[in-house]
PDB file of C-alpha atoms in Angstrom:
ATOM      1  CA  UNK A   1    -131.737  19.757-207.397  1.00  0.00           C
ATOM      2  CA  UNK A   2    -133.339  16.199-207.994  1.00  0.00           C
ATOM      3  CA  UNK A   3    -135.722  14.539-205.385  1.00  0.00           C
ATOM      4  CA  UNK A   4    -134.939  11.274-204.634  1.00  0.00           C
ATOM      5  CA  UNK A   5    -138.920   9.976-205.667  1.00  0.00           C
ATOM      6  CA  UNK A   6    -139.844   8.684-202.053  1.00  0.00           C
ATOM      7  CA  UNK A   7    -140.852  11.886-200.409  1.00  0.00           C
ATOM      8  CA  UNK A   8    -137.547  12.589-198.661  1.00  0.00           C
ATOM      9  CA  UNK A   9    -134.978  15.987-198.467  1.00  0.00           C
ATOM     10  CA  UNK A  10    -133.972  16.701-202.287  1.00  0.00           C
ATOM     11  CA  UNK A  11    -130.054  15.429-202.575  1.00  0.00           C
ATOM     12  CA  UNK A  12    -127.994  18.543-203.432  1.00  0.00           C
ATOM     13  CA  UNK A  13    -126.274  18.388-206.227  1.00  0.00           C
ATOM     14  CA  UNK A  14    -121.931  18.645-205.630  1.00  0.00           C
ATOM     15  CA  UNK A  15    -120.468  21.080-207.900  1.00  0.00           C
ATOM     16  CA  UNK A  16    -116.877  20.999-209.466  1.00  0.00           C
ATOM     17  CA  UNK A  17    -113.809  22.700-207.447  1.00  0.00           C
ATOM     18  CA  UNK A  18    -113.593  25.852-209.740  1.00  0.00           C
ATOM     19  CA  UNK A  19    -117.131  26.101-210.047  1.00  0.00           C
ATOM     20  CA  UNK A  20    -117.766  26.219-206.148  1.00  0.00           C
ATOM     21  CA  UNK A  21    -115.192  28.989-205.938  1.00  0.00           C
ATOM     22  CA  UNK A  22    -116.783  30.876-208.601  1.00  0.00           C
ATOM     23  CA  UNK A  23    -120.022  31.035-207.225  1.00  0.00           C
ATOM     24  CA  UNK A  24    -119.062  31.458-203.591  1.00  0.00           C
ATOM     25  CA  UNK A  25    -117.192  34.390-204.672  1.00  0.00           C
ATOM     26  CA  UNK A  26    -120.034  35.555-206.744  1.00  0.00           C
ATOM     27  CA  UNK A  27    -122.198  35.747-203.658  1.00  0.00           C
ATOM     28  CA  UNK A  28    -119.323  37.684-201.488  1.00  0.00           C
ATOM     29  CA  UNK A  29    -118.934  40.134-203.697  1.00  0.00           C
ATOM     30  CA  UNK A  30    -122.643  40.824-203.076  1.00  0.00           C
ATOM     31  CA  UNK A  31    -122.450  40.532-199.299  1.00  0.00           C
ATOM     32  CA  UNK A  32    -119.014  42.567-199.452  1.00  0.00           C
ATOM     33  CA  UNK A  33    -120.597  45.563-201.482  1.00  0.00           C
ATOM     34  CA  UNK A  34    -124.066  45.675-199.551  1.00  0.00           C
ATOM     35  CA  UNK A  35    -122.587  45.517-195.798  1.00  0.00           C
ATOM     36  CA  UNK A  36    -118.390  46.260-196.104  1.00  0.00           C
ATOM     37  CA  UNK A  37    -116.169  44.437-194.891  1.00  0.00           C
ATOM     38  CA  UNK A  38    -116.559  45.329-191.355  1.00  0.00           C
ATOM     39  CA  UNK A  39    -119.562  43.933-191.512  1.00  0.00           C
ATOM     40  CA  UNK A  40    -120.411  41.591-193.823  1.00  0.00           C
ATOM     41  CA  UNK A  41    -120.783  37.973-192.482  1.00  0.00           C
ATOM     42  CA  UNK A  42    -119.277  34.841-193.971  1.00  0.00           C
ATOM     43  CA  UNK A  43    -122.594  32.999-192.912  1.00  0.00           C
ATOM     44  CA  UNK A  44    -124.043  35.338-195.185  1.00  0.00           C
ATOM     45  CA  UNK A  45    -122.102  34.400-198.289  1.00  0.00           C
ATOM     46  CA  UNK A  46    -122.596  30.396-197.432  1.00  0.00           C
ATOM     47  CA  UNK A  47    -126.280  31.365-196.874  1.00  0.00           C
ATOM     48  CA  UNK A  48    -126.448  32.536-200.990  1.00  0.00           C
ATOM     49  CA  UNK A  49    -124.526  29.610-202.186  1.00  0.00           C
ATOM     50  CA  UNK A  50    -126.268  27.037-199.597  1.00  0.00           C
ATOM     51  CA  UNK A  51    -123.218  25.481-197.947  1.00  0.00           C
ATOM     52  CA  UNK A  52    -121.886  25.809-194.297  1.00  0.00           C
ATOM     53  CA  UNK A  53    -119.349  28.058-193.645  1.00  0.00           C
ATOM     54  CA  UNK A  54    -116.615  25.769-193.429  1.00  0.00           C
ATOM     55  CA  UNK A  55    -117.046  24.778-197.148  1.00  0.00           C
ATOM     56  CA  UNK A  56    -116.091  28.843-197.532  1.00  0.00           C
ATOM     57  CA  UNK A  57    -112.919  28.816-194.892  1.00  0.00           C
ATOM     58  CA  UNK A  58    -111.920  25.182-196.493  1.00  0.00           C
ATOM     59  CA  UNK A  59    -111.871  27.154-200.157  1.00  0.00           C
ATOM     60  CA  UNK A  60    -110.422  30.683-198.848  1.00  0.00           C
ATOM     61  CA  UNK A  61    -108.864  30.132-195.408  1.00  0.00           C
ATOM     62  CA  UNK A  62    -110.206  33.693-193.959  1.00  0.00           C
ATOM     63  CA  UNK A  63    -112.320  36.309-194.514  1.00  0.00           C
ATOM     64  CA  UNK A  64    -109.585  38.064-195.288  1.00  0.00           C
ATOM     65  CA  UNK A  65    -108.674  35.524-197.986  1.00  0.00           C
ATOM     66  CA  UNK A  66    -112.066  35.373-199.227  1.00  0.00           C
ATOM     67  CA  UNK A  67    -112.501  39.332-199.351  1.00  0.00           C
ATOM     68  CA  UNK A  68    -109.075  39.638-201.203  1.00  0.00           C
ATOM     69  CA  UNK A  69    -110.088  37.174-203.420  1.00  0.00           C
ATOM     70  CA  UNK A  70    -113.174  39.126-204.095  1.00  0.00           C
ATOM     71  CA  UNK A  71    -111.569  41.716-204.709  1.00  0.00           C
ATOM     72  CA  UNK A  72    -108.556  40.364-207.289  1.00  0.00           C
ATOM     73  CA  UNK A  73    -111.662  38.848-209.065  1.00  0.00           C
ATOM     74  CA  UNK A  74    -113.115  42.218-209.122  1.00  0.00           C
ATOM     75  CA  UNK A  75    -109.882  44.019-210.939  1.00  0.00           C
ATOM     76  CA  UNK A  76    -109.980  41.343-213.870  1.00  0.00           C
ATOM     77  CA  UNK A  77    -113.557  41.469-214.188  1.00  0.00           C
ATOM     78  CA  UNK A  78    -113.155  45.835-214.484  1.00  0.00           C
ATOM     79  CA  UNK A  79    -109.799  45.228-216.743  1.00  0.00           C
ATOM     80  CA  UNK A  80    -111.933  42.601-219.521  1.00  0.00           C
ATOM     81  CA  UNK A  81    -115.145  44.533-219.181  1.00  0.00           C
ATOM     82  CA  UNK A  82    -112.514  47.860-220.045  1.00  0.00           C
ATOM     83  CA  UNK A  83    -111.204  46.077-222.739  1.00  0.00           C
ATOM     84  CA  UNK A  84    -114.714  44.849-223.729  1.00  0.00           C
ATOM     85  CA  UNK A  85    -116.151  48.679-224.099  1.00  0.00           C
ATOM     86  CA  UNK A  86    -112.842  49.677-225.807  1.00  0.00           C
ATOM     87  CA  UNK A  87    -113.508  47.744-228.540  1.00  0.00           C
ATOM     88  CA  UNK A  88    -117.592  48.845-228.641  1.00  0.00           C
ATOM     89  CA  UNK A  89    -117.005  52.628-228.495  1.00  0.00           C
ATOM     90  CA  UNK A  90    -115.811  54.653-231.497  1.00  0.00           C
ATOM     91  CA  UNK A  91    -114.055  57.134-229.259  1.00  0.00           C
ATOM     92  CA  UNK A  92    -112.056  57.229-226.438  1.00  0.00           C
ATOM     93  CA  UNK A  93    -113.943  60.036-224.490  1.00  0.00           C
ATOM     94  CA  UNK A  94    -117.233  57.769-225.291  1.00  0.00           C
ATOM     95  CA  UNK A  95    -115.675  54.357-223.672  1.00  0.00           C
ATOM     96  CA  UNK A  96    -114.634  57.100-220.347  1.00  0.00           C
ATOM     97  CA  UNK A  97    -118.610  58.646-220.329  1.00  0.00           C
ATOM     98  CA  UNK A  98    -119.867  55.277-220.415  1.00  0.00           C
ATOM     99  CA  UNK A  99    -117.777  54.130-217.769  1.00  0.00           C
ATOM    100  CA  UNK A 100    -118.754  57.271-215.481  1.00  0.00           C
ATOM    101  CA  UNK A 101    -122.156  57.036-216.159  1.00  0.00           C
ATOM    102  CA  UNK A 102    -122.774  53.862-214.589  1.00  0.00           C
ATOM    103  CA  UNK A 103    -124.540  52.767-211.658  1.00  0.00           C
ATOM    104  CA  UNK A 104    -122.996  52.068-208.586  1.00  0.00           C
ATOM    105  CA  UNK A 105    -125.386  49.096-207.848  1.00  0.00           C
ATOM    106  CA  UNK A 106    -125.316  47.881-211.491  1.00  0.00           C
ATOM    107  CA  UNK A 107    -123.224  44.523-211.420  1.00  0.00           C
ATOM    108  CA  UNK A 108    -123.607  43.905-215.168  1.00  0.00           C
ATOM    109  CA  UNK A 109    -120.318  43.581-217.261  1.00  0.00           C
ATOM    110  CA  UNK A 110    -120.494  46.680-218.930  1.00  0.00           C
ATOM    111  CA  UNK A 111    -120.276  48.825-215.620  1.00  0.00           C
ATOM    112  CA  UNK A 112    -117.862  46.271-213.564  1.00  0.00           C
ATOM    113  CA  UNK A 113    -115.443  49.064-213.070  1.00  0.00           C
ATOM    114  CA  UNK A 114    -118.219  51.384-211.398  1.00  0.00           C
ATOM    115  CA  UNK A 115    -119.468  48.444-209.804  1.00  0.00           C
ATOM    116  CA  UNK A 116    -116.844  47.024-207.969  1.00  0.00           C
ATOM    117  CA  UNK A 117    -115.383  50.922-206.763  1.00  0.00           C
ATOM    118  CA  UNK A 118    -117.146  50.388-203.658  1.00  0.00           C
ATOM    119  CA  UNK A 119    -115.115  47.439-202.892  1.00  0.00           C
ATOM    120  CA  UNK A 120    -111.986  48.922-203.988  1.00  0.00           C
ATOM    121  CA  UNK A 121    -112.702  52.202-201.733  1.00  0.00           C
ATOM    122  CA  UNK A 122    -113.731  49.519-199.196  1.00  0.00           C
ATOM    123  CA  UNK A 123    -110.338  47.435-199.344  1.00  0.00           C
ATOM    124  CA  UNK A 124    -108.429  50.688-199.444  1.00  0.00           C
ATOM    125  CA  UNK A 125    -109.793  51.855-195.909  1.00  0.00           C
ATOM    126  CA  UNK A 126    -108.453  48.902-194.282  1.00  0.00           C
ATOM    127  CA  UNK A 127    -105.292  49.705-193.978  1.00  0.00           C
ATOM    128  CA  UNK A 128    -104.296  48.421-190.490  1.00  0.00           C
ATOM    129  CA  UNK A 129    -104.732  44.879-191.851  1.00  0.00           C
ATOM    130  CA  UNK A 130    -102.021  43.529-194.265  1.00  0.00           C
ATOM    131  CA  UNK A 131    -104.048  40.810-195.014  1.00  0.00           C
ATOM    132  CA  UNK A 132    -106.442  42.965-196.722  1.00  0.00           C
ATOM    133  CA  UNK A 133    -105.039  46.053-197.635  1.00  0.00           C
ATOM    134  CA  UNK A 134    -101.978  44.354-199.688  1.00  0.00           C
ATOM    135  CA  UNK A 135    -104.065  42.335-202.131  1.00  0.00           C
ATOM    136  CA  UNK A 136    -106.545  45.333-202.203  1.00  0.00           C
ATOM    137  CA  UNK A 137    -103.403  47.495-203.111  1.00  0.00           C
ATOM    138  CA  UNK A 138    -102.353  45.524-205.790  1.00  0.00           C
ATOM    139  CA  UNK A 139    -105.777  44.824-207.561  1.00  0.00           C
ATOM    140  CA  UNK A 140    -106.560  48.759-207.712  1.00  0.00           C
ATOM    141  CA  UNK A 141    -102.955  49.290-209.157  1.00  0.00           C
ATOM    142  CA  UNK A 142    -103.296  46.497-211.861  1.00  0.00           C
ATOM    143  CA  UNK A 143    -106.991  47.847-213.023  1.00  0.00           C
ATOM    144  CA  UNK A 144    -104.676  51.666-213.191  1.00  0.00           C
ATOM    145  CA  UNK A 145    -102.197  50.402-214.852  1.00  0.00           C
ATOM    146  CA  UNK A 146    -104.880  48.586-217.304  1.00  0.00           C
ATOM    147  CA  UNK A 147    -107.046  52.374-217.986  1.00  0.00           C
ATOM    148  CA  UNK A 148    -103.800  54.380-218.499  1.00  0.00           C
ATOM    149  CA  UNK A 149    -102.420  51.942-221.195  1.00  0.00           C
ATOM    150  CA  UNK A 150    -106.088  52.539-222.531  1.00  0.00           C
ATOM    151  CA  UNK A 151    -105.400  56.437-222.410  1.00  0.00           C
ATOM    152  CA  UNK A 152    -101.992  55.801-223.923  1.00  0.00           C
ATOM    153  CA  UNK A 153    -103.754  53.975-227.194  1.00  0.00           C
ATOM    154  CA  UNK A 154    -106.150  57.094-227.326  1.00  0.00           C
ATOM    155  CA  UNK A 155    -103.371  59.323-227.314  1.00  0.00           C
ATOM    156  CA  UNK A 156    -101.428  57.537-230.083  1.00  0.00           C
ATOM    157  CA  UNK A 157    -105.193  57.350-232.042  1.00  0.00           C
ATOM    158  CA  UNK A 158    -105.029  61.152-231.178  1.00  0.00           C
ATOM    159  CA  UNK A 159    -108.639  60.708-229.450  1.00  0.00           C
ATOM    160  CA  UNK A 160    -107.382  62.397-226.098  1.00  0.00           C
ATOM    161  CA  UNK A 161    -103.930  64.747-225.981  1.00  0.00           C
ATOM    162  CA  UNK A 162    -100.779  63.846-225.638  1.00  0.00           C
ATOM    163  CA  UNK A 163    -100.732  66.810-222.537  1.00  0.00           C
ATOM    164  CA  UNK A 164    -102.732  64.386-220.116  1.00  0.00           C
ATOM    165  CA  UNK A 165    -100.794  62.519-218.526  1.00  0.00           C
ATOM    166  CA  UNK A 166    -102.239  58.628-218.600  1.00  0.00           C
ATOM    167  CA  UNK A 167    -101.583  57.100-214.958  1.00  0.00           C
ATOM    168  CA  UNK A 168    -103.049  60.704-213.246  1.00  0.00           C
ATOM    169  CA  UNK A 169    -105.883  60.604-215.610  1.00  0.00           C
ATOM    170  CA  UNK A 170    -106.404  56.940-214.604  1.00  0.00           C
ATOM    171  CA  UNK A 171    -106.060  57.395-210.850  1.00  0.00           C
ATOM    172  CA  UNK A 172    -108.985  60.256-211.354  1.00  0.00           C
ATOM    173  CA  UNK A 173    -111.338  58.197-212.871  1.00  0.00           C
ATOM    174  CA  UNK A 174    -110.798  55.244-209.822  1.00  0.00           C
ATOM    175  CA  UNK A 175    -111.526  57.617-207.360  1.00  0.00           C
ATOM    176  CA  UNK A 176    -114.028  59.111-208.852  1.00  0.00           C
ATOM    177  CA  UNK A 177    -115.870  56.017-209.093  1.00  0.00           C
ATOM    178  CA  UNK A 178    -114.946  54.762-205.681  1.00  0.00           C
ATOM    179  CA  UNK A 179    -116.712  57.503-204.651  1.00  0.00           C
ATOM    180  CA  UNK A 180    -119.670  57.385-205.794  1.00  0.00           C
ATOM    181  CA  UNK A 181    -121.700  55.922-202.511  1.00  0.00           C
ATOM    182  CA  UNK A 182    -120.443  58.713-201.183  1.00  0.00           C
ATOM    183  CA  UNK A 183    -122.104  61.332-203.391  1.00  0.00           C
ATOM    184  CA  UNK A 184    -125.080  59.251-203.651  1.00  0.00           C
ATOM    185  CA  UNK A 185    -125.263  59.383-199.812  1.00  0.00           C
ATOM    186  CA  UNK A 186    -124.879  63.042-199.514  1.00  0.00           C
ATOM    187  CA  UNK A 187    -124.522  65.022-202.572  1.00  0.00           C
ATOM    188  CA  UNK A 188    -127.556  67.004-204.054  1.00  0.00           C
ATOM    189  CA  UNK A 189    -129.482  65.407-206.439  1.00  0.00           C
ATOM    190  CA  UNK A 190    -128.672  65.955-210.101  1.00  0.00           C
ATOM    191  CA  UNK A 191    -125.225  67.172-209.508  1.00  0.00           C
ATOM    192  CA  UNK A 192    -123.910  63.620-210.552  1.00  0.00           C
ATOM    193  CA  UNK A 193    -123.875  64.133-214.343  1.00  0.00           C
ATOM    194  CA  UNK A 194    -121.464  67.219-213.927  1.00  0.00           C
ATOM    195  CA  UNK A 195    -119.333  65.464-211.904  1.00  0.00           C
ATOM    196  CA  UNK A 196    -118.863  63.081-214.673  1.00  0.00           C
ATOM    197  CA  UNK A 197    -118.617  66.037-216.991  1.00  0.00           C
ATOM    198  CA  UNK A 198    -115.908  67.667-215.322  1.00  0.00           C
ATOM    199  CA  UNK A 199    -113.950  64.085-214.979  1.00  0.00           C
ATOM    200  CA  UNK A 200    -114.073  63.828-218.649  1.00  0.00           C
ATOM    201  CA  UNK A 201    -113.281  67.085-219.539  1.00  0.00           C
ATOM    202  CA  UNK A 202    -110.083  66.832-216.755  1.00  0.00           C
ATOM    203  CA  UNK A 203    -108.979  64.037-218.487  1.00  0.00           C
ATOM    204  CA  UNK A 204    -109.577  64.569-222.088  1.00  0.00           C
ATOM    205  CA  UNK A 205    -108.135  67.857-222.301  1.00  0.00           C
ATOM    206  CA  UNK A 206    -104.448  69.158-222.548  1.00  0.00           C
ATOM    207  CA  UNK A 207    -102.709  71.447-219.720  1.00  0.00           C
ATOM    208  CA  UNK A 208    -101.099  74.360-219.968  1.00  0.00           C
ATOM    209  CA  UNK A 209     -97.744  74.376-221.697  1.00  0.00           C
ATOM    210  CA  UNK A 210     -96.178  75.341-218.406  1.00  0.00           C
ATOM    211  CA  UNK A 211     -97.586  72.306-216.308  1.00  0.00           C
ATOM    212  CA  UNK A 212     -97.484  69.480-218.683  1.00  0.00           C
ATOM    213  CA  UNK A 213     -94.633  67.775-216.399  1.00  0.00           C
ATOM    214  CA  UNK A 214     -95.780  66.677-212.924  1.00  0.00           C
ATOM    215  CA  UNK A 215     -93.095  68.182-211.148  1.00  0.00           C
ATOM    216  CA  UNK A 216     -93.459  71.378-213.110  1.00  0.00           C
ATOM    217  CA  UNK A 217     -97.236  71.616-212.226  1.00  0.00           C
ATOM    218  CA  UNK A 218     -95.893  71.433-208.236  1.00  0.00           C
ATOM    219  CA  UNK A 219     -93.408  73.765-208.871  1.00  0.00           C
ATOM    220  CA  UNK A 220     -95.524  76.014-210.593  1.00  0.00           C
ATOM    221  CA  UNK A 221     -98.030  75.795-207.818  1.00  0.00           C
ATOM    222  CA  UNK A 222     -95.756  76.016-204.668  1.00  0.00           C
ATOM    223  CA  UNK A 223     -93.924  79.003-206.902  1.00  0.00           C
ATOM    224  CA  UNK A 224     -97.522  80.830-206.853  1.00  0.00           C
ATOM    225  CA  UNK A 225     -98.362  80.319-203.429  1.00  0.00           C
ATOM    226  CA  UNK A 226     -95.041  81.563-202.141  1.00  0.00           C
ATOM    227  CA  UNK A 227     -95.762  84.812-204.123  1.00  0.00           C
ATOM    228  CA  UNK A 228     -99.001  84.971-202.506  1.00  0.00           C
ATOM    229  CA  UNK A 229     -97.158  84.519-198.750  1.00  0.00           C
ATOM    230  CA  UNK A 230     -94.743  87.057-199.744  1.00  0.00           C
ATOM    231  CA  UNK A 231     -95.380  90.357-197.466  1.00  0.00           C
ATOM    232  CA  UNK A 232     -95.270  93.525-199.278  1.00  0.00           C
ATOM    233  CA  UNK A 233     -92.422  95.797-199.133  1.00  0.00           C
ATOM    234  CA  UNK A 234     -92.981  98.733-196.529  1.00  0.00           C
ATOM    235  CA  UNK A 235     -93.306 102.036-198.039  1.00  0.00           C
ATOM    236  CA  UNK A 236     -92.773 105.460-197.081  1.00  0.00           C
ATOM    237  CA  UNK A 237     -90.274 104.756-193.981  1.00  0.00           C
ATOM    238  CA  UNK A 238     -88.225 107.537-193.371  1.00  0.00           C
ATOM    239  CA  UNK A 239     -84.783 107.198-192.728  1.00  0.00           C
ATOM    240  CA  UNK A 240     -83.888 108.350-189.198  1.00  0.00           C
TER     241      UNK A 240
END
């Protein structure tokens, strides 16, 4: 900001429309991954940009609107910075260990899926509010939908097989990067690189011949359980 030369409060300098909205969504995102939604405060986000809070309601409405604008920004961030690494990696299974690896708390492009899974996990939690949990819903689906077509291409590159089934494997990776405050809260340290392991291995291996169709892996399941339920035939009763 430029002074004015005679000693008085430096004039702030108005930004564009689009430019506003970008960085006061910039600065929720932080406030909305630090507190939650519950309770983050919207004098907190115009406290980062340096505006009053009715410059944010004036741009988003709500706190709803500006949280499920955070959050639709957050899917197409995670979706380019997917496509980003896909084209960086030589393998499939290396684009997927990258991804897991990353910090939580890293906000940098090349982790925005891992980044922004504590706001999905956060959006998805508020259920009881519409408002929220609809464009929350959505956002989460669309950043799926993006990973599985990227399993899909691996599978036709024959990097991961054809037995995995692409929008499972991509629901698995979501939540386990959603949550990942939660391990990091509780979990033991060091376990968090076999987590990752395991998630990789999950989805980069095949399944049994016998389970390779969702409906046969539940029918397989419930199939083994009801043998287990199954009382034994009585022996040795006499006939009277």
């Amino acid at each position: 900001m430029d002074g004015d030369g005679d000693g008085r409060t430096p004039r702030r300098t108005r930004l564009p429309a689009a430019e506003r909205r970008e960085t006061i969504l910039r600065a929720a995102a932080e406030v909305f991954a630090a507190a939650g939604y519950r309770a983050a405060k919207v004098s907190d986000v115009a406290q980062r940009v340096g505006v009053t809070e009715p410059v944010i309601f004036q741009n988003f409405g709500s706190k709803a609107g500006l949280f499920g604008a955070v959050v639709e920004r957050a899917a197409a961030e995670a979706r380019a910075s997917l496509d980003e690494l896909a084209a960086g990696f030589g393998s499939a299974s290396g684009l997927l260990a990258h991804v897991l690896a990353g910090s939580p708390h890293d906000a940098g492009a090349e982790h925005a899926a891992a980044a922004y899974g504590v706001l999905f996990a956060d959006a998805t939690a508020l259920t009881a509010e519409p408002a929220l949990s609809d464009p929350a819903r959505d956002a989460i689906r669309s950043v799926a939908a993006h990973l599985a077509d990227l399993i899909r291409r691996a599978q036709a590159d024959g990097e991961i097989s054809s037995g995995t089934d692409p929008e499972a494997a991509a629901w698995l990776l979501l939540s386990v990067l959603s949550a990942r405050r939660l391990r990091a809260a509780a979990m033991p340290a060091g376990l968090e690189p076999a987590v990752a392991a395991i998630t990789l291995q999950a989805i980069t291996s095949s399944l049994s011949a016998g389970q390779r169709d969702r409906s046969g892996v539940i029918a397989h399941s419930s199939a083994a359980g009801a043998s287990r339920r199954r009382p034994a035939p009585l022996r040795g009763r006499r006939r009277t």
